[in-house]
Amino acid sequence: MNVIESLRVAMRGLVANKLRSALTMLGMIIGVGAVIALMSVGKGAQATIVGQIQGMGSNLLFVSPGAMQESGVRQGAGTAPTLTFDDAEAIANPDNVPSVVAVAPEMNNMAQVIWQGENTRTRVVGTTPAYEEVRNFHVAQGDFFTDQQVQSQSRVAVFGSFVAQQLFGDADPIDQTVKINNVDFRVVGVMETKGAQAMGNQDDVIFMPITTLQQRLFRQRNAWGQANVSTINVQVADEKLIDTAVQEIGDLLRERHKVNEDDFTVRSQKDTLSAMSTIMDTLTILLGSIAGISLVVGGIGIMNIMLVSVTERTREIGIRKAIGARRRDILMQFLVEAMAVSVTGGAVGIMLGAGLANALSSVSISGQTLRTLVSADSIILAFGVSAAIGLFFGIYPAARAAQLNPIQALRYE
């Protein structure tokens, strides 16, 4: 019953000094609100990026060329022209890699696109019809190019929605003739809208048959005269087979390239998700830590006010001790008061932070709506920290009150 009585006395003291109590709580309210709001931004960004990566397709592997060495200096990954279209066809062969269901090689570069005086510079990707399914990126208008058009090196192109809007505006792009690096192409389709993402604007792109890009636009060859590719996108039959597929692809490419040390890199979608999640978790913790500084400031404010309260109520403490109150009773009273201020401020701060997170979700940055996600763990963390701060910063004032000599306290004016 001592705790209940201390709580009742504490709440009565808070009500009796409304303005002082409100100002004392303000630091905790701002601190908890900031932690909730900023962590919701971090969590929302993480959920957005994870969704974008998963939207690229399921059970994906990305095979990239290795690094090239120049003057004894190793360049970045993907700089060596070690992967070819034939490598992609070999991986797609179920006799070689039975765990794979689809393969889409790609070669990309930047190009200038012109139509009736309008022009833009965009990314051009040469690939195969399997790209649609492997990367979960489908045509919304018209058609994707066919295997026959890949074999015949047809000058056909499928536009991303952003490029189509930039170049054609409200005009129908289907069957229009455009110049890509001064070569005529016929537009056969427009892709669905994916929007700007962490990996860039997925709609600012033009797709064409990979053979057309290799033969008519960018004649890139490796040392053996074979047309190289920049990435081989591989879809695995089941997530459980990803490790098996990585091993099978590695064995196949080492045999084909006749090398002992890998001149290629195989990354899984799971690796990308793990890396991005780690980065975003770190960012979220950083944002929460920055906001948590205001919680410490709020705790100092609580300690300051509690010390003032002890001084103001010195005579009251003396009377209570004179009629039988023990040290732990006085200690409990002031600790409960400090925690009542802190916890009440924390509760109001949670509501403020949730409201602020909701308001931020309507903010648009560069055409992209900011996503926020208020999670239960951030609420529990913020509320728990506010209670702990109330306890920590309330200990010294409470101990000081408990140690007062009752005779000296009764004489205090």
Coordinates of C-alpha atoms in Angstrom, one line a residue:
M1 CA 0.0 0.0 0.0
N2 CA 3.0 2.4 0.5
V3 CA 3.5 2.5 -3.3
I4 CA -0.1 3.3 -4.0
E5 CA -0.1 6.0 -1.3
S6 CA 3.1 7.4 -2.7
L7 CA 1.6 7.5 -6.2
R8 CA -1.5 9.2 -4.9
V9 CA 0.6 11.9 -3.1
A10 CA 2.7 12.3 -6.3
M11 CA -0.3 12.8 -8.6
R12 CA -1.8 15.3 -6.1
G13 CA 1.5 17.2 -6.1
L14 CA 1.5 17.3 -10.0
V15 CA -2.0 18.6 -10.1
A16 CA -1.3 21.2 -7.5
N17 CA 1.6 22.6 -9.6
K18 CA 0.2 22.3 -13.1
L19 CA 2.5 24.7 -14.9
R20 CA 5.7 23.5 -13.3
S21 CA 4.7 19.9 -13.9
A22 CA 3.9 20.6 -17.5
L23 CA 7.2 22.4 -18.1
T24 CA 9.1 19.5 -16.4
M25 CA 7.3 17.0 -18.6
L26 CA 8.0 19.0 -21.8
G27 CA 11.6 17.6 -22.1
M28 CA 10.3 14.0 -21.9
I29 CA 7.4 14.8 -24.3
I30 CA 9.7 16.2 -26.9
G31 CA 12.3 13.5 -26.4
V32 CA 9.9 10.6 -26.7
G33 CA 8.0 12.2 -29.5
A34 CA 11.3 12.7 -31.5
V35 CA 12.4 9.2 -30.9
I36 CA 9.1 7.7 -32.1
A37 CA 8.9 10.0 -35.1
L38 CA 12.6 9.5 -36.3
M39 CA 12.6 5.8 -35.7
S40 CA 9.3 5.6 -37.7
V41 CA 11.1 7.3 -40.6
G42 CA 13.9 4.8 -40.4
K43 CA 11.6 1.8 -40.2
G44 CA 9.5 3.1 -43.0
A45 CA 12.5 3.6 -45.2
Q46 CA 13.7 0.1 -44.4
A47 CA 10.3 -1.4 -45.3
T48 CA 10.2 0.6 -48.5
I49 CA 13.7 -0.6 -49.6
V50 CA 12.9 -4.2 -48.7
G51 CA 9.7 -4.0 -50.7
Q52 CA 11.6 -2.6 -53.7
I53 CA 14.2 -5.3 -53.6
Q54 CA 11.5 -8.1 -53.3
G55 CA 9.6 -6.4 -56.1
M56 CA 12.6 -7.0 -58.4
G57 CA 11.6 -10.7 -58.5
S58 CA 11.7 -13.8 -56.3
N59 CA 14.6 -16.1 -55.6
L60 CA 17.1 -14.1 -57.7
L61 CA 20.8 -14.5 -58.2
F62 CA 22.9 -11.8 -59.9
V63 CA 26.0 -13.0 -61.7
S64 CA 28.4 -10.2 -62.4
P65 CA 31.9 -10.0 -64.1
G66 CA 34.9 -10.0 -61.9
A67 CA 37.4 -7.1 -61.3
M68 CA 40.0 -6.1 -63.9
Q69 CA 43.6 -5.3 -63.0
E70 CA 45.4 -2.3 -64.6
S71 CA 49.0 -1.5 -63.8
G72 CA 48.9 -3.8 -60.8
V73 CA 45.8 -2.0 -59.4
R74 CA 42.6 -4.0 -59.0
Q75 CA 39.6 -2.2 -60.3
G76 CA 36.0 -2.4 -59.0
A77 CA 33.8 -5.5 -59.3
G78 CA 32.2 -5.8 -62.7
T79 CA 35.0 -4.1 -64.6
A80 CA 36.3 -7.2 -66.3
P81 CA 34.5 -8.3 -69.5
T82 CA 34.4 -12.0 -68.4
L83 CA 30.7 -12.9 -68.9
T84 CA 29.2 -13.6 -72.3
F85 CA 25.8 -14.4 -73.8
D86 CA 26.9 -17.9 -74.2
D87 CA 27.5 -18.1 -70.4
A88 CA 23.9 -17.1 -69.8
E89 CA 22.7 -19.8 -72.2
A90 CA 24.8 -22.4 -70.5
I91 CA 23.4 -21.4 -67.1
A92 CA 19.9 -21.6 -68.6
N93 CA 20.5 -25.2 -69.7
P94 CA 18.8 -27.5 -67.1
D95 CA 21.4 -30.2 -67.7
N96 CA 24.1 -27.8 -66.4
V97 CA 22.2 -26.0 -63.6
P98 CA 19.0 -28.0 -62.8
S99 CA 18.0 -25.7 -59.9
V100 CA 17.5 -22.7 -62.2
V101 CA 14.1 -22.0 -63.9
A102 CA 14.9 -18.8 -65.9
V103 CA 17.8 -16.7 -67.0
A104 CA 17.9 -13.1 -68.4
P105 CA 21.3 -11.7 -69.4
E106 CA 21.6 -7.9 -69.7
M107 CA 23.9 -5.4 -71.1
N108 CA 23.4 -1.7 -70.4
N109 CA 24.8 1.6 -71.3
M110 CA 23.7 5.3 -71.6
A111 CA 22.3 6.6 -74.9
Q112 CA 20.7 9.7 -76.5
V113 CA 17.1 9.2 -77.6
I114 CA 15.4 11.6 -80.1
W115 CA 11.8 11.9 -81.4
Q116 CA 10.5 14.8 -83.4
G117 CA 12.8 17.4 -81.8
E118 CA 12.4 16.0 -78.3
N119 CA 15.4 14.3 -76.8
T120 CA 16.6 12.8 -73.6
R121 CA 19.5 10.8 -72.3
T122 CA 18.6 7.5 -70.5
R123 CA 19.8 4.0 -69.7
V124 CA 19.5 1.4 -72.4
V125 CA 19.2 -2.2 -71.4
G126 CA 19.7 -5.1 -73.9
T127 CA 18.2 -8.3 -72.6
T128 CA 15.9 -11.2 -73.6
P129 CA 12.1 -11.8 -73.2
A130 CA 12.7 -13.8 -70.0
Y131 CA 13.6 -10.5 -68.3
E132 CA 9.9 -9.7 -67.7
E133 CA 9.3 -12.8 -65.5
V134 CA 12.8 -13.0 -63.9
R135 CA 12.7 -9.3 -62.8
N136 CA 8.9 -9.1 -62.2
F137 CA 8.8 -6.1 -64.6
H138 CA 6.0 -6.3 -67.1
V139 CA 4.6 -4.4 -70.1
A140 CA 1.6 -2.2 -69.5
Q141 CA 1.0 -1.1 -73.1
G142 CA 1.9 -2.9 -76.3
D143 CA 4.2 -5.9 -76.2
F144 CA 7.7 -6.9 -75.1
F145 CA 10.0 -8.1 -77.8
T146 CA 10.1 -11.8 -78.7
D147 CA 12.8 -14.4 -79.0
Q148 CA 12.6 -14.2 -82.8
Q149 CA 13.3 -10.5 -82.6
V150 CA 16.4 -11.2 -80.4
Q151 CA 17.7 -13.7 -82.9
S152 CA 17.1 -11.4 -85.9
Q153 CA 18.6 -8.4 -84.1
S154 CA 15.4 -6.4 -84.7
R155 CA 15.5 -2.6 -84.0
V156 CA 12.6 -2.6 -81.6
A157 CA 12.4 -0.9 -78.2
V158 CA 10.2 -1.0 -75.1
F159 CA 10.2 2.2 -73.1
G160 CA 10.0 2.8 -69.4
S161 CA 7.0 4.9 -68.4
F162 CA 9.2 7.9 -67.4
V163 CA 11.1 8.0 -70.7
A164 CA 7.8 7.6 -72.6
Q165 CA 6.2 10.5 -70.8
Q166 CA 9.4 12.7 -71.2
L167 CA 9.6 12.0 -74.9
F168 CA 6.0 11.6 -76.1
G169 CA 3.9 13.4 -73.5
D170 CA 0.3 12.6 -74.3
A171 CA 1.0 11.1 -77.7
D172 CA 0.7 7.3 -78.2
P173 CA 4.3 5.9 -78.3
I174 CA 3.4 2.5 -79.8
D175 CA 4.7 2.1 -83.4
Q176 CA 6.5 5.5 -83.2
T177 CA 10.0 5.6 -84.7
V178 CA 12.8 7.1 -82.5
K179 CA 16.5 7.5 -82.9
I180 CA 18.7 5.9 -80.2
N181 CA 22.3 7.0 -80.8
N182 CA 21.2 8.0 -84.4
V183 CA 19.9 4.4 -85.1
D184 CA 16.1 4.1 -85.9
F185 CA 14.0 2.0 -83.5
R186 CA 10.3 1.2 -83.5
V187 CA 8.6 1.4 -80.1
V188 CA 6.6 -1.7 -79.5
G189 CA 5.7 -1.3 -75.8
V190 CA 5.7 0.7 -72.6
M191 CA 6.5 -0.9 -69.2
E192 CA 4.4 -0.6 -66.1
T193 CA 5.3 2.1 -63.6
K194 CA 7.7 1.1 -60.8
G195 CA 8.6 4.6 -59.6
A196 CA 11.8 6.1 -58.2
Q197 CA 13.5 3.7 -55.8
A198 CA 16.6 3.6 -53.7
M199 CA 18.4 1.9 -56.7
G200 CA 17.4 4.8 -59.0
N201 CA 14.4 5.6 -61.2
Q202 CA 13.3 2.1 -62.5
D203 CA 11.1 3.8 -65.2
D204 CA 14.0 5.8 -66.7
V205 CA 15.1 3.0 -69.0
I206 CA 14.6 1.6 -72.5
F207 CA 14.7 -2.2 -73.2
M208 CA 15.8 -3.7 -76.5
P209 CA 17.0 -7.2 -77.7
I210 CA 20.4 -7.8 -76.3
T211 CA 21.7 -8.8 -79.7
T212 CA 20.6 -5.5 -81.2
L213 CA 22.4 -3.5 -78.5
Q214 CA 25.5 -5.6 -78.9
Q215 CA 25.6 -5.4 -82.7
R216 CA 24.1 -2.1 -83.6
L217 CA 24.8 0.3 -80.7
F218 CA 27.7 -0.9 -78.5
R219 CA 30.1 -3.4 -80.1
Q220 CA 31.7 -4.6 -76.9
R221 CA 33.8 -7.8 -77.0
N222 CA 36.0 -9.7 -74.7
A223 CA 39.5 -11.0 -75.6
W224 CA 38.1 -13.9 -77.6
G225 CA 35.8 -11.7 -79.7
Q226 CA 32.6 -12.8 -77.9
A227 CA 29.9 -10.2 -77.0
N228 CA 30.0 -9.7 -73.3
V229 CA 27.2 -9.0 -70.9
S230 CA 27.1 -6.8 -67.7
T231 CA 24.9 -9.0 -65.6
I232 CA 23.2 -12.4 -65.8
N233 CA 19.9 -12.4 -63.8
V234 CA 19.0 -15.9 -62.6
Q235 CA 15.8 -17.1 -61.1
V236 CA 16.1 -20.2 -58.9
A237 CA 13.2 -22.7 -58.6
D238 CA 13.0 -22.4 -54.8
E239 CA 14.6 -20.3 -52.1
K240 CA 16.0 -23.5 -50.4
L241 CA 18.0 -24.2 -53.6
I242 CA 19.8 -20.8 -53.7
D243 CA 23.0 -22.1 -52.1
T244 CA 22.9 -25.1 -54.5
A245 CA 22.4 -22.9 -57.5
V246 CA 25.3 -20.7 -56.4
Q247 CA 27.6 -23.7 -56.2
E248 CA 26.4 -25.1 -59.6
I249 CA 26.8 -21.8 -61.4
G250 CA 30.3 -21.3 -59.9
D251 CA 31.4 -24.8 -61.0
L252 CA 30.0 -24.3 -64.5
L253 CA 31.6 -20.8 -65.1
R254 CA 35.0 -21.9 -63.7
E255 CA 34.9 -24.8 -66.1
R256 CA 33.8 -22.7 -69.0
H257 CA 36.4 -19.9 -68.3
K258 CA 39.1 -22.4 -67.4
V259 CA 40.1 -20.6 -64.3
N260 CA 40.8 -21.6 -60.7
E261 CA 40.1 -18.2 -59.2
D262 CA 36.7 -16.8 -59.8
D263 CA 36.6 -14.1 -62.5
F264 CA 32.9 -13.5 -61.7
T265 CA 30.7 -12.7 -58.6
V266 CA 27.4 -14.4 -57.7
R267 CA 25.2 -12.4 -55.4
S268 CA 21.8 -13.5 -54.1
Q269 CA 18.8 -11.3 -53.5
K270 CA 19.0 -12.5 -49.9
D271 CA 22.5 -11.0 -49.6
T272 CA 21.2 -7.7 -50.9
L273 CA 18.3 -7.7 -48.5
S274 CA 20.6 -8.6 -45.6
A275 CA 23.1 -5.8 -46.4
M276 CA 20.3 -3.2 -46.9
S277 CA 18.6 -4.2 -43.7
T278 CA 21.8 -3.9 -41.7
I279 CA 22.4 -0.4 -43.1
M280 CA 18.9 0.7 -42.4
D281 CA 19.0 -0.8 -38.9
T282 CA 22.1 1.2 -38.2
L283 CA 20.5 4.4 -39.6
T284 CA 17.4 3.8 -37.5
I285 CA 19.5 3.4 -34.3
L286 CA 21.5 6.5 -35.2
L287 CA 18.3 8.6 -35.7
G288 CA 16.9 7.2 -32.4
S289 CA 20.1 8.0 -30.6
I290 CA 20.2 11.5 -31.8
A291 CA 16.6 12.0 -30.7
G292 CA 17.4 10.3 -27.4
I293 CA 19.8 13.2 -26.4
S294 CA 16.7 15.2 -25.7
L295 CA 15.5 12.5 -23.3
V296 CA 18.7 13.0 -21.3
V297 CA 18.1 16.7 -21.3
G298 CA 14.5 16.0 -20.1
G299 CA 15.9 13.8 -17.3
I300 CA 18.2 16.6 -16.1
G301 CA 15.2 18.8 -16.0
I302 CA 13.3 16.3 -13.8
M303 CA 16.3 16.1 -11.4
N304 CA 16.5 19.9 -11.2
I305 CA 12.8 20.2 -10.4
M306 CA 12.9 17.4 -7.9
L307 CA 15.8 19.0 -6.1
V308 CA 13.8 22.2 -5.9
S309 CA 10.8 20.2 -4.6
V310 CA 12.9 18.6 -1.9
T311 CA 14.1 22.1 -0.8
E312 CA 10.5 23.5 -0.7
R313 CA 9.2 20.5 1.2
T314 CA 12.0 20.1 3.7
R315 CA 9.7 21.0 6.6
E316 CA 7.1 18.5 5.4
I317 CA 9.8 15.8 5.3
G318 CA 10.8 16.6 8.8
I319 CA 7.2 16.3 10.0
R320 CA 6.7 13.0 8.3
K321 CA 9.9 11.6 9.8
A322 CA 8.9 12.9 13.2
I323 CA 5.6 11.0 13.1
G324 CA 7.3 7.7 12.1
A325 CA 8.1 7.8 8.3
R326 CA 11.1 5.7 7.5
R327 CA 13.9 6.6 5.1
R328 CA 12.6 4.2 2.5
D329 CA 9.1 5.8 2.7
I330 CA 10.6 9.2 1.9
L331 CA 12.8 7.7 -0.8
M332 CA 9.8 5.9 -2.3
Q333 CA 7.7 9.0 -2.3
F334 CA 10.1 11.1 -4.3
L335 CA 11.1 8.3 -6.7
V336 CA 7.4 7.7 -7.5
E337 CA 7.0 11.5 -8.1
A338 CA 9.9 11.6 -10.5
M339 CA 8.7 8.5 -12.4
A340 CA 5.2 9.9 -12.5
V341 CA 6.4 13.0 -14.2
S342 CA 8.6 11.0 -16.6
V343 CA 6.1 8.3 -17.4
T344 CA 3.2 10.8 -17.9
G345 CA 5.5 12.8 -20.2
G346 CA 6.5 9.6 -22.1
A347 CA 2.8 8.7 -22.7
V348 CA 2.0 12.2 -24.1
G349 CA 5.3 12.0 -26.1
I350 CA 4.2 8.7 -27.7
M351 CA 0.9 10.2 -28.9
L352 CA 2.8 13.3 -30.2
G353 CA 5.4 11.1 -32.0
A354 CA 2.7 8.9 -33.6
G355 CA 0.9 12.0 -34.7
L356 CA 4.1 13.5 -36.1
A357 CA 4.9 10.2 -37.9
N358 CA 1.4 10.2 -39.5
A359 CA 1.9 13.8 -40.6
L360 CA 5.3 13.0 -42.1
S361 CA 3.8 10.1 -44.2
S362 CA 2.0 12.7 -46.3
V363 CA 5.2 14.6 -47.1
S364 CA 6.5 14.2 -50.7
I365 CA 10.3 14.4 -51.5
S366 CA 11.3 14.5 -55.1
G367 CA 7.9 13.0 -56.1
Q368 CA 8.3 10.1 -53.7
T369 CA 5.9 10.0 -50.7
L370 CA 7.8 9.5 -47.4
R371 CA 6.8 6.3 -45.7
T372 CA 6.7 6.0 -41.9
L373 CA 6.2 3.0 -39.8
V374 CA 5.5 3.3 -36.0
S375 CA 6.4 -0.1 -34.6
A376 CA 5.6 -1.6 -31.2
D377 CA 9.3 -2.0 -30.4
S378 CA 10.0 1.7 -30.8
I379 CA 7.1 2.6 -28.6
I380 CA 8.2 0.1 -25.9
L381 CA 11.8 1.3 -26.2
A382 CA 10.9 5.0 -25.9
F383 CA 8.5 4.4 -23.0
G384 CA 10.9 2.2 -21.2
V385 CA 13.8 4.7 -21.6
S386 CA 11.6 7.5 -20.3
A387 CA 10.7 5.5 -17.2
A388 CA 14.3 4.5 -16.7
I389 CA 15.4 8.1 -17.0
G390 CA 12.8 9.2 -14.4
L391 CA 14.1 6.5 -12.1
F392 CA 17.8 7.3 -12.7
F393 CA 17.5 11.1 -12.4
G394 CA 15.1 10.8 -9.5
I395 CA 17.4 8.7 -7.3
Y396 CA 19.7 11.6 -6.2
P397 CA 16.9 14.0 -5.1
A398 CA 15.0 11.1 -3.4
A399 CA 18.1 10.0 -1.6
R400 CA 18.8 13.5 -0.5
A401 CA 15.3 13.9 0.9
A402 CA 15.5 10.5 2.7
Q403 CA 18.8 11.5 4.4
L404 CA 17.5 14.7 5.9
N405 CA 17.9 15.0 9.6
P406 CA 14.3 15.3 11.0
I407 CA 15.3 17.9 13.7
Q408 CA 17.1 20.1 11.2
A409 CA 14.2 19.7 8.7
L410 CA 11.7 20.8 11.3
R411 CA 13.7 23.9 12.0
Y412 CA 14.0 24.8 8.2
E413 CA 12.3 28.0 7.2

